[in-house]
Amino acid sequence: MKVVLAGCGAMSRQWLDAARQIDGLAIVGLVDLDAERAQARAREYGLAGADIGTSLDAVLDQTKPDAVFDVVVPAARRDVALSAFAHNCHLLTEKPLADSPENARAIIEAARRAGRVHAVVQNRRYVANVRRIRRFLDSGAIGKPTSIHADFFVAPHFGGFREEMSHVLLLDMAIHTFDAARYMAAGEPASVYCQEWEPASSWYRQGSSASAVFDFGGGKVFTYAGSWCADGFRTSWEGSWRIVAERGSLLWDGFDGLKAEVVIPGRDGLFDKTQPIEVPPLDASDRVDGHLGIIRDFMHAIETGTEPETRGTDNINSLAMVFGAIESAETGRRVAIARDAQ
C-alpha cells in the first residue's frame, strides 16, 4: 500500500514510527509547507526514495498513492481531505476530524461520494485499559453505568499554534476524553452545558480550562473537568476516571491503576457493603497499540472492504460533543447535540 503523508511537524514522528513497523506499507511522499522540514523527516526515517513537496496535489499526481495520512493542523484538514478524495485516495486523519461542524460534514460527504475509506486517529480507543473497561461494563458485573466522571489536568508548554488557538482544550485535546467516554459507557450525547475560563497563570490565548456536563441519555451523565495549565499533581494524558454504575463503581487513574467494587448483600451502618471485583485482562480480540493498531485496522478495512472502528461517520458524533461544548461555553446555555447518521 502506497501512502503520502501530509504534515511533517512533531506529530508526524508517531505516524512514521508506526508505519515503519508495518509490512506492505510504503511511504512514497512527504508534503509540508516547509520543504526542508519534509526533507528532514525523509532523512530521519530513511525515506530517500519518497517524493518531497509543498503541494499535496502535485505529490499525489506524481506518486498516485492508495492513501493519504493527514497530519496537518486542523484548519487545513478540509483542503487535505478534499484533495485526497479527488485523487481517489483513502484517508486516515489526525484528530480532530475537522475544525468546524460544517467542515466535518463536508469531509464525510466527500468520502461518501468518492467511495473511499475515511478514518480518524482516535488512538485513546486503542489503550488497553479503555478496552478492558468497555468489556467489563458490557458484562454487567456492576450493572449499567449511571454517571461517568473524567478529570484531565496537565500543563504542557507546546509553543506554536496551540497556544494561539481559540477553545484550545476543547478543540485540540478533549476529543480524546469525550470519545473514550462514548466508547467505554456506550453512550450517545444528547446535550451539554459547558463553561470555559482562562486562569491568571495561563500561557494560552483562550480556552485552556473547561468544565462540562453531558446528558448521555437513558439516565447517564458524563462530567468533564480539565485544564492545560494546571501545574502540580498532573493526571495521565488519558485523564482520571470514576464510573458509577447501578451496583458498584470503577476507578481508573489513567495509568495502570484499574479497580472496581461491587455491592454485596448487607449494610455497614449507613452504607451498603461492597467488595473488590476483578476487571478481567485484555481479551485476545481486543485491538490496542495506538497509532500502530489504528493504521493496521485502516489498512485491513481497505483490503477487506469493511469499515474501521474509528471511521469518520462515527467519530463525527464525538466531535459533535466538542462543538456542542464550545457553543455552550460561548452562549452560556445548555446546547442540544444532534447525532449524525452513521
Short mmCIF file of N, CA and C in Angstrom, two decimals, residues 2-132:
data_model
loop_
_atom_site.label_atom_id
_atom_site.label_comp_id
_atom_site.label_asym_id
_atom_site.label_seq_id
_atom_site.Cartn_x
_atom_site.Cartn_y
_atom_site.Cartn_z
N LYS A 2 0.71 2.09 -1.00
CA LYS A 2 1.50 3.32 -1.13
C LYS A 2 0.76 4.47 -0.44
N VAL A 3 1.50 5.22 0.38
CA VAL A 3 0.91 6.29 1.19
C VAL A 3 1.73 7.56 1.07
N VAL A 4 1.02 8.69 0.98
CA VAL A 4 1.64 10.01 1.09
C VAL A 4 1.25 10.59 2.44
N LEU A 5 2.24 11.09 3.18
CA LEU A 5 1.99 11.73 4.47
C LEU A 5 2.04 13.24 4.29
N ALA A 6 0.96 13.93 4.71
CA ALA A 6 0.88 15.38 4.62
C ALA A 6 0.99 15.98 6.01
N GLY A 7 1.99 16.83 6.21
CA GLY A 7 2.21 17.45 7.51
C GLY A 7 3.36 16.78 8.23
N CYS A 8 4.52 17.43 8.27
CA CYS A 8 5.73 16.80 8.80
C CYS A 8 6.20 17.45 10.10
N GLY A 9 5.26 17.96 10.88
CA GLY A 9 5.59 18.51 12.19
C GLY A 9 5.91 17.42 13.20
N ALA A 10 5.93 17.80 14.49
CA ALA A 10 6.34 16.87 15.55
C ALA A 10 5.46 15.63 15.60
N MET A 11 4.15 15.78 15.38
CA MET A 11 3.24 14.63 15.47
C MET A 11 3.52 13.58 14.40
N SER A 12 4.11 13.99 13.28
CA SER A 12 4.35 13.03 12.20
C SER A 12 5.29 11.90 12.63
N ARG A 13 6.10 12.13 13.65
CA ARG A 13 7.00 11.07 14.11
C ARG A 13 6.23 9.85 14.61
N GLN A 14 5.11 10.09 15.33
CA GLN A 14 4.31 8.96 15.82
C GLN A 14 3.77 8.14 14.66
N TRP A 15 3.34 8.81 13.62
CA TRP A 15 2.83 8.12 12.44
C TRP A 15 3.93 7.32 11.74
N LEU A 16 5.08 7.96 11.55
CA LEU A 16 6.17 7.31 10.83
C LEU A 16 6.80 6.19 11.65
N ASP A 17 6.84 6.36 12.97
CA ASP A 17 7.32 5.28 13.84
C ASP A 17 6.45 4.04 13.68
N ALA A 18 5.12 4.25 13.62
CA ALA A 18 4.20 3.13 13.45
C ALA A 18 4.30 2.55 12.05
N ALA A 19 4.35 3.42 11.05
CA ALA A 19 4.32 2.97 9.66
C ALA A 19 5.50 2.06 9.33
N ARG A 20 6.66 2.36 9.90
CA ARG A 20 7.82 1.54 9.53
C ARG A 20 7.81 0.17 10.20
N GLN A 21 6.84 -0.08 11.08
CA GLN A 21 6.68 -1.41 11.68
C GLN A 21 5.72 -2.30 10.90
N ILE A 22 5.13 -1.77 9.82
CA ILE A 22 4.08 -2.49 9.11
C ILE A 22 4.59 -2.96 7.76
N ASP A 23 4.63 -4.26 7.58
CA ASP A 23 5.00 -4.82 6.29
C ASP A 23 3.91 -4.49 5.27
N GLY A 24 4.35 -4.17 4.06
CA GLY A 24 3.38 -3.91 3.00
C GLY A 24 2.89 -2.48 2.95
N LEU A 25 3.50 -1.59 3.75
CA LEU A 25 3.15 -0.16 3.70
C LEU A 25 4.39 0.62 3.29
N ALA A 26 4.26 1.44 2.27
CA ALA A 26 5.39 2.24 1.79
C ALA A 26 5.02 3.72 1.79
N ILE A 27 5.81 4.54 2.47
CA ILE A 27 5.63 6.00 2.42
C ILE A 27 6.32 6.49 1.15
N VAL A 28 5.53 6.90 0.17
CA VAL A 28 6.08 7.27 -1.14
C VAL A 28 6.18 8.78 -1.33
N GLY A 29 5.60 9.55 -0.37
CA GLY A 29 5.66 11.00 -0.49
C GLY A 29 5.51 11.68 0.85
N LEU A 30 6.18 12.82 1.01
CA LEU A 30 6.08 13.65 2.20
C LEU A 30 5.79 15.07 1.77
N VAL A 31 4.76 15.67 2.37
CA VAL A 31 4.33 17.02 1.97
C VAL A 31 4.30 17.92 3.19
N ASP A 32 4.85 19.12 3.06
CA ASP A 32 4.78 20.11 4.12
C ASP A 32 4.97 21.48 3.50
N LEU A 33 4.36 22.50 4.10
CA LEU A 33 4.56 23.86 3.59
C LEU A 33 6.03 24.26 3.68
N ASP A 34 6.76 23.65 4.61
CA ASP A 34 8.19 23.86 4.75
C ASP A 34 8.91 22.67 4.13
N ALA A 35 9.44 22.82 2.93
CA ALA A 35 10.07 21.71 2.22
C ALA A 35 11.25 21.13 3.00
N GLU A 36 12.00 21.97 3.69
CA GLU A 36 13.14 21.48 4.45
C GLU A 36 12.70 20.57 5.60
N ARG A 37 11.56 20.89 6.19
CA ARG A 37 11.05 20.03 7.27
C ARG A 37 10.68 18.65 6.71
N ALA A 38 10.06 18.63 5.54
CA ALA A 38 9.72 17.35 4.90
C ALA A 38 11.00 16.58 4.55
N GLN A 39 12.00 17.28 4.04
CA GLN A 39 13.26 16.62 3.70
C GLN A 39 13.95 16.07 4.95
N ALA A 40 13.86 16.81 6.06
CA ALA A 40 14.45 16.35 7.31
C ALA A 40 13.78 15.06 7.78
N ARG A 41 12.46 14.98 7.64
CA ARG A 41 11.76 13.75 8.03
C ARG A 41 12.18 12.59 7.13
N ALA A 42 12.35 12.86 5.85
CA ALA A 42 12.78 11.81 4.92
C ALA A 42 14.15 11.27 5.31
N ARG A 43 15.07 12.18 5.67
CA ARG A 43 16.39 11.73 6.10
C ARG A 43 16.31 10.96 7.41
N GLU A 44 15.50 11.45 8.33
CA GLU A 44 15.38 10.83 9.66
C GLU A 44 14.86 9.41 9.57
N TYR A 45 13.94 9.15 8.63
CA TYR A 45 13.30 7.84 8.54
C TYR A 45 13.77 7.02 7.35
N GLY A 46 14.85 7.44 6.72
CA GLY A 46 15.43 6.66 5.64
C GLY A 46 14.52 6.54 4.44
N LEU A 47 13.80 7.62 4.12
CA LEU A 47 12.85 7.61 3.00
C LEU A 47 13.45 8.33 1.80
N ALA A 48 14.62 7.87 1.40
CA ALA A 48 15.34 8.56 0.32
C ALA A 48 14.57 8.55 -0.99
N GLY A 49 13.74 7.53 -1.20
CA GLY A 49 13.01 7.44 -2.46
C GLY A 49 11.69 8.17 -2.47
N ALA A 50 11.29 8.78 -1.35
CA ALA A 50 9.99 9.46 -1.29
C ALA A 50 10.03 10.78 -2.03
N ASP A 51 8.92 11.10 -2.69
CA ASP A 51 8.77 12.41 -3.31
C ASP A 51 8.54 13.45 -2.21
N ILE A 52 9.20 14.59 -2.32
CA ILE A 52 9.08 15.66 -1.34
C ILE A 52 8.46 16.86 -2.04
N GLY A 53 7.49 17.51 -1.38
CA GLY A 53 6.91 18.67 -1.99
C GLY A 53 6.14 19.53 -1.01
N THR A 54 5.77 20.71 -1.48
CA THR A 54 4.95 21.63 -0.68
C THR A 54 3.51 21.63 -1.15
N SER A 55 3.21 20.99 -2.28
CA SER A 55 1.86 20.91 -2.83
C SER A 55 1.37 19.47 -2.76
N LEU A 56 0.30 19.22 -2.00
CA LEU A 56 -0.22 17.86 -1.90
C LEU A 56 -0.72 17.38 -3.26
N ASP A 57 -1.41 18.22 -3.99
CA ASP A 57 -1.92 17.80 -5.30
C ASP A 57 -0.79 17.35 -6.21
N ALA A 58 0.31 18.11 -6.22
CA ALA A 58 1.43 17.76 -7.09
C ALA A 58 2.05 16.43 -6.70
N VAL A 59 2.23 16.20 -5.41
CA VAL A 59 2.82 14.93 -4.97
C VAL A 59 1.88 13.78 -5.24
N LEU A 60 0.58 13.97 -5.07
CA LEU A 60 -0.38 12.92 -5.38
C LEU A 60 -0.39 12.60 -6.87
N ASP A 61 -0.30 13.63 -7.70
CA ASP A 61 -0.22 13.40 -9.16
C ASP A 61 1.02 12.59 -9.51
N GLN A 62 2.12 12.87 -8.82
CA GLN A 62 3.38 12.21 -9.14
C GLN A 62 3.42 10.77 -8.63
N THR A 63 2.92 10.53 -7.43
CA THR A 63 3.10 9.22 -6.79
C THR A 63 1.92 8.27 -6.97
N LYS A 64 0.71 8.83 -7.20
CA LYS A 64 -0.51 8.02 -7.36
C LYS A 64 -0.64 6.98 -6.24
N PRO A 65 -0.74 7.44 -4.99
CA PRO A 65 -0.78 6.52 -3.85
C PRO A 65 -2.18 5.93 -3.65
N ASP A 66 -2.24 4.95 -2.76
CA ASP A 66 -3.52 4.36 -2.37
C ASP A 66 -4.19 5.17 -1.28
N ALA A 67 -3.40 5.84 -0.44
CA ALA A 67 -3.95 6.51 0.74
C ALA A 67 -3.13 7.73 1.11
N VAL A 68 -3.76 8.61 1.87
CA VAL A 68 -3.11 9.79 2.42
C VAL A 68 -3.20 9.72 3.94
N PHE A 69 -2.09 10.02 4.61
CA PHE A 69 -2.07 10.22 6.05
C PHE A 69 -2.06 11.73 6.29
N ASP A 70 -3.09 12.23 6.97
CA ASP A 70 -3.26 13.67 7.19
C ASP A 70 -2.81 14.02 8.60
N VAL A 71 -1.68 14.74 8.70
CA VAL A 71 -1.15 15.16 9.99
C VAL A 71 -0.98 16.69 10.01
N VAL A 72 -1.83 17.38 9.27
CA VAL A 72 -1.74 18.83 9.18
C VAL A 72 -2.48 19.46 10.36
N VAL A 73 -2.36 20.79 10.49
CA VAL A 73 -3.11 21.49 11.53
C VAL A 73 -4.61 21.43 11.20
N PRO A 74 -5.49 21.48 12.21
CA PRO A 74 -6.92 21.31 11.94
C PRO A 74 -7.50 22.25 10.90
N ALA A 75 -7.00 23.48 10.83
CA ALA A 75 -7.55 24.45 9.88
C ALA A 75 -7.33 24.03 8.44
N ALA A 76 -6.34 23.19 8.17
CA ALA A 76 -6.04 22.74 6.81
C ALA A 76 -6.66 21.40 6.46
N ARG A 77 -7.39 20.80 7.40
CA ARG A 77 -7.84 19.42 7.24
C ARG A 77 -8.82 19.25 6.07
N ARG A 78 -9.75 20.18 5.92
CA ARG A 78 -10.73 20.03 4.84
C ARG A 78 -10.04 20.04 3.48
N ASP A 79 -9.11 20.95 3.27
CA ASP A 79 -8.42 21.02 1.97
C ASP A 79 -7.66 19.73 1.68
N VAL A 80 -6.99 19.18 2.69
CA VAL A 80 -6.26 17.93 2.51
C VAL A 80 -7.21 16.79 2.17
N ALA A 81 -8.33 16.72 2.89
CA ALA A 81 -9.31 15.65 2.65
C ALA A 81 -9.88 15.73 1.24
N LEU A 82 -10.28 16.90 0.83
CA LEU A 82 -10.88 17.04 -0.50
C LEU A 82 -9.87 16.71 -1.59
N SER A 83 -8.62 17.08 -1.37
CA SER A 83 -7.58 16.75 -2.33
C SER A 83 -7.36 15.24 -2.40
N ALA A 84 -7.31 14.59 -1.24
CA ALA A 84 -7.12 13.14 -1.20
C ALA A 84 -8.24 12.42 -1.94
N PHE A 85 -9.48 12.79 -1.66
CA PHE A 85 -10.61 12.10 -2.29
C PHE A 85 -10.68 12.40 -3.78
N ALA A 86 -10.29 13.62 -4.17
CA ALA A 86 -10.27 13.96 -5.60
C ALA A 86 -9.26 13.09 -6.36
N HIS A 87 -8.24 12.62 -5.67
CA HIS A 87 -7.24 11.74 -6.28
C HIS A 87 -7.54 10.26 -6.01
N ASN A 88 -8.76 10.00 -5.57
CA ASN A 88 -9.22 8.61 -5.36
C ASN A 88 -8.43 7.89 -4.27
N CYS A 89 -7.99 8.64 -3.25
CA CYS A 89 -7.21 8.06 -2.16
C CYS A 89 -8.10 7.82 -0.94
N HIS A 90 -7.79 6.78 -0.20
CA HIS A 90 -8.35 6.61 1.13
C HIS A 90 -7.65 7.61 2.06
N LEU A 91 -8.28 7.89 3.22
CA LEU A 91 -7.74 8.94 4.09
C LEU A 91 -7.80 8.53 5.56
N LEU A 92 -6.64 8.60 6.22
CA LEU A 92 -6.56 8.45 7.67
C LEU A 92 -6.05 9.78 8.21
N THR A 93 -6.82 10.38 9.13
CA THR A 93 -6.53 11.74 9.55
C THR A 93 -6.27 11.83 11.04
N GLU A 94 -5.39 12.74 11.41
CA GLU A 94 -5.18 13.06 12.82
C GLU A 94 -6.47 13.66 13.39
N LYS A 95 -6.64 13.55 14.69
CA LYS A 95 -7.79 14.22 15.31
C LYS A 95 -7.47 15.71 15.46
N PRO A 96 -8.46 16.60 15.57
CA PRO A 96 -9.87 16.32 15.36
C PRO A 96 -10.19 16.16 13.87
N LEU A 97 -11.31 15.50 13.61
CA LEU A 97 -11.72 15.24 12.23
C LEU A 97 -11.77 16.54 11.40
N ALA A 98 -12.18 17.64 12.02
CA ALA A 98 -12.26 18.92 11.33
C ALA A 98 -12.27 20.03 12.36
N ASP A 99 -12.16 21.27 11.88
CA ASP A 99 -12.12 22.41 12.78
C ASP A 99 -13.47 23.10 12.93
N SER A 100 -14.51 22.57 12.27
CA SER A 100 -15.86 23.12 12.40
C SER A 100 -16.86 22.04 12.04
N PRO A 101 -18.11 22.14 12.52
CA PRO A 101 -19.12 21.15 12.13
C PRO A 101 -19.35 21.12 10.63
N GLU A 102 -19.31 22.28 10.00
CA GLU A 102 -19.55 22.34 8.56
C GLU A 102 -18.46 21.62 7.79
N ASN A 103 -17.22 21.83 8.19
CA ASN A 103 -16.11 21.16 7.51
C ASN A 103 -16.13 19.66 7.78
N ALA A 104 -16.53 19.26 8.98
CA ALA A 104 -16.63 17.83 9.27
C ALA A 104 -17.64 17.16 8.35
N ARG A 105 -18.80 17.78 8.20
CA ARG A 105 -19.84 17.19 7.33
C ARG A 105 -19.39 17.18 5.87
N ALA A 106 -18.67 18.23 5.46
CA ALA A 106 -18.18 18.28 4.08
C ALA A 106 -17.18 17.15 3.82
N ILE A 107 -16.32 16.86 4.78
CA ILE A 107 -15.35 15.78 4.62
C ILE A 107 -16.05 14.43 4.57
N ILE A 108 -17.02 14.22 5.46
CA ILE A 108 -17.77 12.95 5.48
C ILE A 108 -18.48 12.74 4.15
N GLU A 109 -19.10 13.79 3.64
CA GLU A 109 -19.84 13.68 2.38
C GLU A 109 -18.88 13.43 1.21
N ALA A 110 -17.72 14.08 1.22
CA ALA A 110 -16.74 13.86 0.15
C ALA A 110 -16.24 12.43 0.15
N ALA A 111 -16.03 11.86 1.35
CA ALA A 111 -15.60 10.46 1.44
C ALA A 111 -16.68 9.53 0.90
N ARG A 112 -17.93 9.84 1.23
CA ARG A 112 -19.05 9.01 0.75
C ARG A 112 -19.13 9.05 -0.78
N ARG A 113 -19.04 10.24 -1.35
CA ARG A 113 -19.13 10.36 -2.81
C ARG A 113 -17.98 9.64 -3.50
N ALA A 114 -16.80 9.72 -2.90
CA ALA A 114 -15.62 9.09 -3.51
C ALA A 114 -15.59 7.58 -3.28
N GLY A 115 -16.38 7.09 -2.32
CA GLY A 115 -16.36 5.67 -2.01
C GLY A 115 -15.05 5.22 -1.40
N ARG A 116 -14.43 6.10 -0.62
CA ARG A 116 -13.14 5.81 -0.02
C ARG A 116 -13.27 5.59 1.49
N VAL A 117 -12.35 4.82 2.05
CA VAL A 117 -12.31 4.62 3.50
C VAL A 117 -11.76 5.90 4.13
N HIS A 118 -12.46 6.36 5.17
CA HIS A 118 -12.05 7.57 5.87
C HIS A 118 -12.12 7.28 7.37
N ALA A 119 -11.01 7.43 8.06
CA ALA A 119 -10.96 7.16 9.50
C ALA A 119 -10.12 8.21 10.20
N VAL A 120 -10.28 8.28 11.53
CA VAL A 120 -9.62 9.27 12.36
C VAL A 120 -8.73 8.56 13.37
N VAL A 121 -7.56 9.12 13.63
CA VAL A 121 -6.65 8.53 14.62
C VAL A 121 -7.15 8.91 16.02
N GLN A 122 -8.16 8.20 16.46
CA GLN A 122 -8.69 8.37 17.82
C GLN A 122 -7.99 7.32 18.68
N ASN A 123 -6.71 7.56 18.92
CA ASN A 123 -5.84 6.50 19.42
C ASN A 123 -6.11 6.09 20.86
N ARG A 124 -6.82 6.91 21.64
CA ARG A 124 -7.11 6.51 23.01
C ARG A 124 -8.06 5.31 23.05
N ARG A 125 -8.83 5.10 22.01
CA ARG A 125 -9.67 3.89 21.98
C ARG A 125 -8.81 2.63 21.98
N TYR A 126 -7.57 2.75 21.56
CA TYR A 126 -6.70 1.60 21.45
C TYR A 126 -5.78 1.45 22.66
N VAL A 127 -6.11 2.15 23.74
CA VAL A 127 -5.42 1.97 25.03
C VAL A 127 -5.98 0.73 25.71
N ALA A 128 -5.10 -0.10 26.24
CA ALA A 128 -5.53 -1.40 26.78
C ALA A 128 -6.62 -1.27 27.85
N ASN A 129 -6.47 -0.33 28.79
CA ASN A 129 -7.45 -0.23 29.86
C ASN A 129 -8.79 0.33 29.39
N VAL A 130 -8.79 1.11 28.33
CA VAL A 130 -10.07 1.55 27.74
C VAL A 130 -10.84 0.34 27.22
N ARG A 131 -10.13 -0.57 26.57
CA ARG A 131 -10.76 -1.80 26.08
C ARG A 131 -11.29 -2.65 27.24
N ARG A 132 -10.47 -2.77 28.28
CA ARG A 132 -10.87 -3.58 29.43
C ARG A 132 -12.11 -3.00 30.10
#
